[in-house]
Coordinates of C-alpha atoms and ligand atoms in Angstrom, one line a residue:
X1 CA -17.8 -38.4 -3.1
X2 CA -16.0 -40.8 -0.6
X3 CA -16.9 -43.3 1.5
X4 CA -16.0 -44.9 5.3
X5 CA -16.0 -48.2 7.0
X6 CA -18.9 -46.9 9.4
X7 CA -22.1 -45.8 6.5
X8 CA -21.7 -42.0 7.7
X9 CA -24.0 -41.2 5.2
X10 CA -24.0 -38.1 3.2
X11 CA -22.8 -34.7 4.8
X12 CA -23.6 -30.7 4.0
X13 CA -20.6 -28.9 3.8
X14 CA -20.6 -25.8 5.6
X15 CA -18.4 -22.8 5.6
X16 CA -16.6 -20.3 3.7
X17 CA -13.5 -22.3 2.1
X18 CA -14.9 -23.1 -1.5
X19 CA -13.6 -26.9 -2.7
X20 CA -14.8 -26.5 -5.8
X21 CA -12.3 -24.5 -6.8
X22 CA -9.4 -27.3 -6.4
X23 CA -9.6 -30.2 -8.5
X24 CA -10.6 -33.5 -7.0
X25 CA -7.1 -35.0 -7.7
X26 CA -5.4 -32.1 -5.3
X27 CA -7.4 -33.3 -2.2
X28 CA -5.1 -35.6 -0.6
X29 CA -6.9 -36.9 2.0
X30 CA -10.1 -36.1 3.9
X31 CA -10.5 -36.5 7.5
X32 CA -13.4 -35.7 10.3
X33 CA -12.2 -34.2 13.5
X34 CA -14.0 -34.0 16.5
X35 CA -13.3 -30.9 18.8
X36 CA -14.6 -30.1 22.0
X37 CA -17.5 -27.1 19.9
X38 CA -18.2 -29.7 17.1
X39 CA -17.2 -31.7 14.2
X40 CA -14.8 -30.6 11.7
X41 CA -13.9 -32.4 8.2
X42 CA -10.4 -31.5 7.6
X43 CA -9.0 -31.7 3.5
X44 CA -5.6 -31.6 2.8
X45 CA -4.8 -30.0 -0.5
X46 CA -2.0 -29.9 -2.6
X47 CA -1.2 -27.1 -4.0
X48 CA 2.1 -25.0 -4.7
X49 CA 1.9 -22.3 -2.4
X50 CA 4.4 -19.3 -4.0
X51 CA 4.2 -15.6 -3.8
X52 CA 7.2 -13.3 -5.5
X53 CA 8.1 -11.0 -3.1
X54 CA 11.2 -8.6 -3.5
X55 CA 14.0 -9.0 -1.8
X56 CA 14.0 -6.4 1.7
X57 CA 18.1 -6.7 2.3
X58 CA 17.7 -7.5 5.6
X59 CA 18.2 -10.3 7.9
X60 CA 17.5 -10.6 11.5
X61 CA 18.0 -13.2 14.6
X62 CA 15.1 -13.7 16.8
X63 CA 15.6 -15.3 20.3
X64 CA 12.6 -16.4 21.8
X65 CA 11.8 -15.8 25.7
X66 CA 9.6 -15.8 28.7
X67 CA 8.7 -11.9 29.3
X68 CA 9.0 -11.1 25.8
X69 CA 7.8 -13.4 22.7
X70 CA 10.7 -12.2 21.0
X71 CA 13.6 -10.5 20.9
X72 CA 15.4 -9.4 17.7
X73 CA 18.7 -8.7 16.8
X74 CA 18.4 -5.3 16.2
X75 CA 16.7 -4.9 19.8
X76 CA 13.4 -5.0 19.4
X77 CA 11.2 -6.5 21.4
X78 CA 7.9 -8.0 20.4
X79 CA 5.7 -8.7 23.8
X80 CA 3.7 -11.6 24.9
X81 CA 0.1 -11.3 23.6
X82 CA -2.4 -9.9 26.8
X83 CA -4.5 -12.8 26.3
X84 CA -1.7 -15.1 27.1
X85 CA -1.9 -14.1 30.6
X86 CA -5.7 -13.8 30.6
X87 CA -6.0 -17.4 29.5
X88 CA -3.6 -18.6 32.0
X89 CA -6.7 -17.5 34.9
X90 CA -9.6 -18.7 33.2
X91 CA -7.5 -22.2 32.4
X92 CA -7.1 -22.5 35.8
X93 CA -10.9 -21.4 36.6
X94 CA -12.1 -24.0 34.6
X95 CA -10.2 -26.7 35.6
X96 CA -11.4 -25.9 39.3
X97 CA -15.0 -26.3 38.1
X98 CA -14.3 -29.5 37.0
X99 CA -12.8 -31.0 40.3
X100 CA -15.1 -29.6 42.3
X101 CA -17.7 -31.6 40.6
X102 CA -19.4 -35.1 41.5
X103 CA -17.5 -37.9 39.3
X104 CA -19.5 -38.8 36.6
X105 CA -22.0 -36.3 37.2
X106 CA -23.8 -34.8 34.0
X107 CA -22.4 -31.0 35.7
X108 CA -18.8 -32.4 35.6
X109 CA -19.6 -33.7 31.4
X110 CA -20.6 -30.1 31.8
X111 CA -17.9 -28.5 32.8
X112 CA -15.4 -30.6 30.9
X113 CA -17.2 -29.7 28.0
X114 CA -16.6 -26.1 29.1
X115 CA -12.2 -26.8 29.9
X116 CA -12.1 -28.6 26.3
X117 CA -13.4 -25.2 24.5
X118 CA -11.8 -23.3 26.9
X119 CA -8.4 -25.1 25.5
X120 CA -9.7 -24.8 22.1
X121 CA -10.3 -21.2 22.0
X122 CA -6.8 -20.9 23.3
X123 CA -5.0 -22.7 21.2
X124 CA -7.0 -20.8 18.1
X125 CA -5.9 -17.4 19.7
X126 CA -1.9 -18.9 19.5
X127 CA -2.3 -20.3 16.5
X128 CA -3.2 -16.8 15.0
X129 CA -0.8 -14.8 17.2
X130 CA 1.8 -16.9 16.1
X131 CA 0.8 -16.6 12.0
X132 CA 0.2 -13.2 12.0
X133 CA 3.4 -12.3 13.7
X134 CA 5.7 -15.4 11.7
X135 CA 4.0 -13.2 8.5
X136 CA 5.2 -10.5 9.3
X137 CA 8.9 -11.3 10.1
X138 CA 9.5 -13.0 7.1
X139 CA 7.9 -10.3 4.5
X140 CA 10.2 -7.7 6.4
X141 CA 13.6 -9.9 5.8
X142 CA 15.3 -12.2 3.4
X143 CA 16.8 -14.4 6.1
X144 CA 15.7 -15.1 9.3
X145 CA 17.6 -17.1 12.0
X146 CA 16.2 -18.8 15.5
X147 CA 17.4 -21.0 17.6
X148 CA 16.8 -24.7 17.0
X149 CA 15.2 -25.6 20.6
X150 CA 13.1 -28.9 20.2
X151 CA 9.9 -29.2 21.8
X152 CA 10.6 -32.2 24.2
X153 CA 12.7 -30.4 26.0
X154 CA 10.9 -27.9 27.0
X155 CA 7.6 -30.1 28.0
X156 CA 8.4 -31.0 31.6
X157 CA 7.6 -28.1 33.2
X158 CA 4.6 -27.2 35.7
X159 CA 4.6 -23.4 35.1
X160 CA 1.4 -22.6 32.8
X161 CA 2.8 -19.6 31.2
X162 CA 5.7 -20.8 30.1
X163 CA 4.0 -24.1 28.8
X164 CA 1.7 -21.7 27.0
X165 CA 4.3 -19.8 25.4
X166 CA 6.1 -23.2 24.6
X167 CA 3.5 -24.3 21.8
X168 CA 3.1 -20.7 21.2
X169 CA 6.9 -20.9 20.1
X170 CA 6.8 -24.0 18.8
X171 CA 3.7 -22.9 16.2
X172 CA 5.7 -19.9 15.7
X173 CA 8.7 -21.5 14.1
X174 CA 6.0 -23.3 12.1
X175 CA 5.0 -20.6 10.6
X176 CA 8.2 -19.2 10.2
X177 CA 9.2 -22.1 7.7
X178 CA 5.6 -22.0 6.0
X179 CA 5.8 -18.4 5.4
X180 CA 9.7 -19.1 4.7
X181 CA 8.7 -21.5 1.3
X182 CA 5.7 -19.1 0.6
X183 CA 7.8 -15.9 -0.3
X184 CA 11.1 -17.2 -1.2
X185 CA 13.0 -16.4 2.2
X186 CA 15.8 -18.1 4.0
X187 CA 14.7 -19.4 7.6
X188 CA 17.6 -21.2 9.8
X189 CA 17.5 -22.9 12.7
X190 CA 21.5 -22.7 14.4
X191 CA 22.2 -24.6 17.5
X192 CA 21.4 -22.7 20.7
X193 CA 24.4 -23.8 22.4
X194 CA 26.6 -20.6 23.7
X195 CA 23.9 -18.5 22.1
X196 CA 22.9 -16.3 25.4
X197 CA 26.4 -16.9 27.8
X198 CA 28.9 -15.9 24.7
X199 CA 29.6 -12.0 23.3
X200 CA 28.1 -10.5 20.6
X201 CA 31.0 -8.8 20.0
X202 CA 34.5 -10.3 20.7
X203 CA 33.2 -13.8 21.2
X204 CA 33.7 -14.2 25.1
X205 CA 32.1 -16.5 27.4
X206 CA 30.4 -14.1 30.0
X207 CA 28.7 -16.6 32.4
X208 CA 25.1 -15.5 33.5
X209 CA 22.4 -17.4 35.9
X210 CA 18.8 -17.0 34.6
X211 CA 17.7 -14.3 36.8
X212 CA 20.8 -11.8 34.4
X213 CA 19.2 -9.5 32.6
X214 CA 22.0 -7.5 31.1
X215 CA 24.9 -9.1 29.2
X216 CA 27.9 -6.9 30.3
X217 CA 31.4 -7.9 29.2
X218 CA 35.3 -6.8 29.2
X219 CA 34.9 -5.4 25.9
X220 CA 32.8 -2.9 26.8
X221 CA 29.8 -4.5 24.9
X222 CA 26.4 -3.7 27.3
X223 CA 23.5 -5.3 26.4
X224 CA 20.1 -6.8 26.8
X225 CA 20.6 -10.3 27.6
X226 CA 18.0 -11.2 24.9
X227 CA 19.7 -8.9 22.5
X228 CA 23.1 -10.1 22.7
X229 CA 21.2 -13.3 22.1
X230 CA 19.2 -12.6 19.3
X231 CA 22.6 -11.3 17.6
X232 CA 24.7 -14.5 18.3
X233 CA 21.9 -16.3 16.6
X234 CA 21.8 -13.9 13.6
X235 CA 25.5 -14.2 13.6
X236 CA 25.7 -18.3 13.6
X237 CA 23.1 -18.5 10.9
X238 CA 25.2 -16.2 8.5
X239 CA 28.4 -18.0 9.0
X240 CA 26.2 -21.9 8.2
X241 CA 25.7 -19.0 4.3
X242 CA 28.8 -17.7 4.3
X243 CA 31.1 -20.2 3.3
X244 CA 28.6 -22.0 1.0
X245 CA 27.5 -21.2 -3.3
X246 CA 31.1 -20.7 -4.3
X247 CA 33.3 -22.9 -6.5
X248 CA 35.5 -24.1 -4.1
X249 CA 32.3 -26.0 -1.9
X250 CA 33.7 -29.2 -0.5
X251 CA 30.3 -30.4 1.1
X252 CA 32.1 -33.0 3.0
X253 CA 34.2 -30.1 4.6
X254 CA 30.7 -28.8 6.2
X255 CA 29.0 -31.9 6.1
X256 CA 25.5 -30.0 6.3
X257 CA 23.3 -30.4 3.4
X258 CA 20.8 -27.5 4.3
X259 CA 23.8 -25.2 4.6
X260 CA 24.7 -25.7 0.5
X261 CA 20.9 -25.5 -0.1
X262 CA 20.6 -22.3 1.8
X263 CA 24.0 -21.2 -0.4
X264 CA 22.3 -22.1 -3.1
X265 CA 19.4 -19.9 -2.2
X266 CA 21.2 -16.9 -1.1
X267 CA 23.3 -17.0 -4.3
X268 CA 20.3 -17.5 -6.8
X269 CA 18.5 -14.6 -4.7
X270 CA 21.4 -12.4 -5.4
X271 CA 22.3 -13.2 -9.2
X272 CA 18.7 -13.8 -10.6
X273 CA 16.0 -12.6 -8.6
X274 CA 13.8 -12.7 -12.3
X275 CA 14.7 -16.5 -13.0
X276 CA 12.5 -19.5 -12.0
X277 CA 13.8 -21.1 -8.6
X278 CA 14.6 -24.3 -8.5
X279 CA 11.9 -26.3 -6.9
X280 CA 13.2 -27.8 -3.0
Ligands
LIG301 ZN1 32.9 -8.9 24.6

């Protein structure tokens, strides 16, 4: 079916994903990946991916944290996965095996062998924490809003658990967008700037060290520092919506393209959930 530089030779395909039932032209591309348990040949297919779901009426702001995976805006928590913290000691297990080992020894192949599967499995168990979870916020809300933290600046840091739930966010978010395009939802990503330190509720900046838990301001407004959060996210992804999908739309006035996209979006969602959506 295809051939390399290096006379691989023929291969069995094993598994349960059937091929056959995507036409050759769909496969893209065909790699072979080599993981710490074995070989893997990887094809990339495309294909639209498009499921009409009904519209739920709701939107919700997610802020992402250390002690919880997330909080949303109407204050509910969603915690870490338990095998976050049970990976953390048997990371750290196997990595001891390995340095306790001779250099170039076949017990320290051994036990590297062991650390790479170890970091395989984990990253397998995020992967599907992070889908089955991104799944499910998206199928229970027409918009969803999280903040737009980029990866590289969250990778210089020597705490494991917090480097685990990193690329746990980070997949996450991922998912959030795949799922987004699947069913026909609005994700947003809104500058975290202000997002924890300002009000939910009358806008105030209430200034808080890491170690605040509770946002607690003039106004009266008490609350959950990752709920106020979550909110002020929730809150600047409506008002990128609000102002877009009407006649008098001067893009140069917002100058952000996803913002009259996601206008476009929310308005079509609105006034014909039955027509065909325009492809993005
Ligand atoms: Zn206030």
């Amino acid at each position: 079916m295809f051939t390399d530089k290096n006379n691989i030779g023929r291969l069995k395909l094993v598994g349960t994903w059937d091929l056959a039932f995507y036409p050759i032209e769909s496969i893209k591309r065909v790699r072979l990946i080599r993981r710490a348990d074995g070989y893997y040949c990887q094809f990339c297919i495309d294909i639209e991916v498009k499921v009409d779901a009904q519209p739920t009426g709701k939107a919700i702001g997610l802020d992402v944290g250390l002690k919880e995976f997330y909080t949303d805006s109407n204050g509910t928590t969603e915690p870490n996965p338990r095998f976050y913290r049970q990976n953390e000691k048997r990371l750290r297990f196997c990595q001891r095996r390995v340095s306790r080992k001779k250099k170039g020894s076949s017990n320290r192949k051994k036990a590297i062998n062991r650390l790479g599967r170890r970091h395989l499995k984990i990253s397998r168990q995020r992967k599907e924490h992070a889908k089955k979870v991104a799944r499910c916020v998206i199928q229970s809300n027409d918009l969803v809003a999280y903040e737009d933290l980029r990866i590289k600046n969250l990778v210089k840091n020597h705490c494991l658990a917090k480097s685990i739930n990193d690329a746990g966010w980070y997949q996450f978010r991922k998912w959030l967008e795949y799922f987004g395009r699947k069913f026909g939802r609005i994700t947003i990503a809104v500058n975290p700037a202000y997002t924890t330190q300002q009000c939910s509720h009358c806008g105030t900046i209430v200034k808080k060290s890491l170690s605040t838990r509770t946002h607690v301001c003039r106004c009266g407004c008490v609350l959950d520092r990752d709920w106020n959060a979550a909110i002020n996210i929730l809150k600047s992804a409506l008002s990128t919506v609000g102002h877009t999908g009407t006649w008098v739309t001067d893009p140069n006035a917002s100058g952000d393209l996803t913002a009259t996209e996601v206008g476009a979006i929310l308005s079509q969602q609105v006034d014909s959930m039955n027509e065909e959506s325009p492809h993005l």
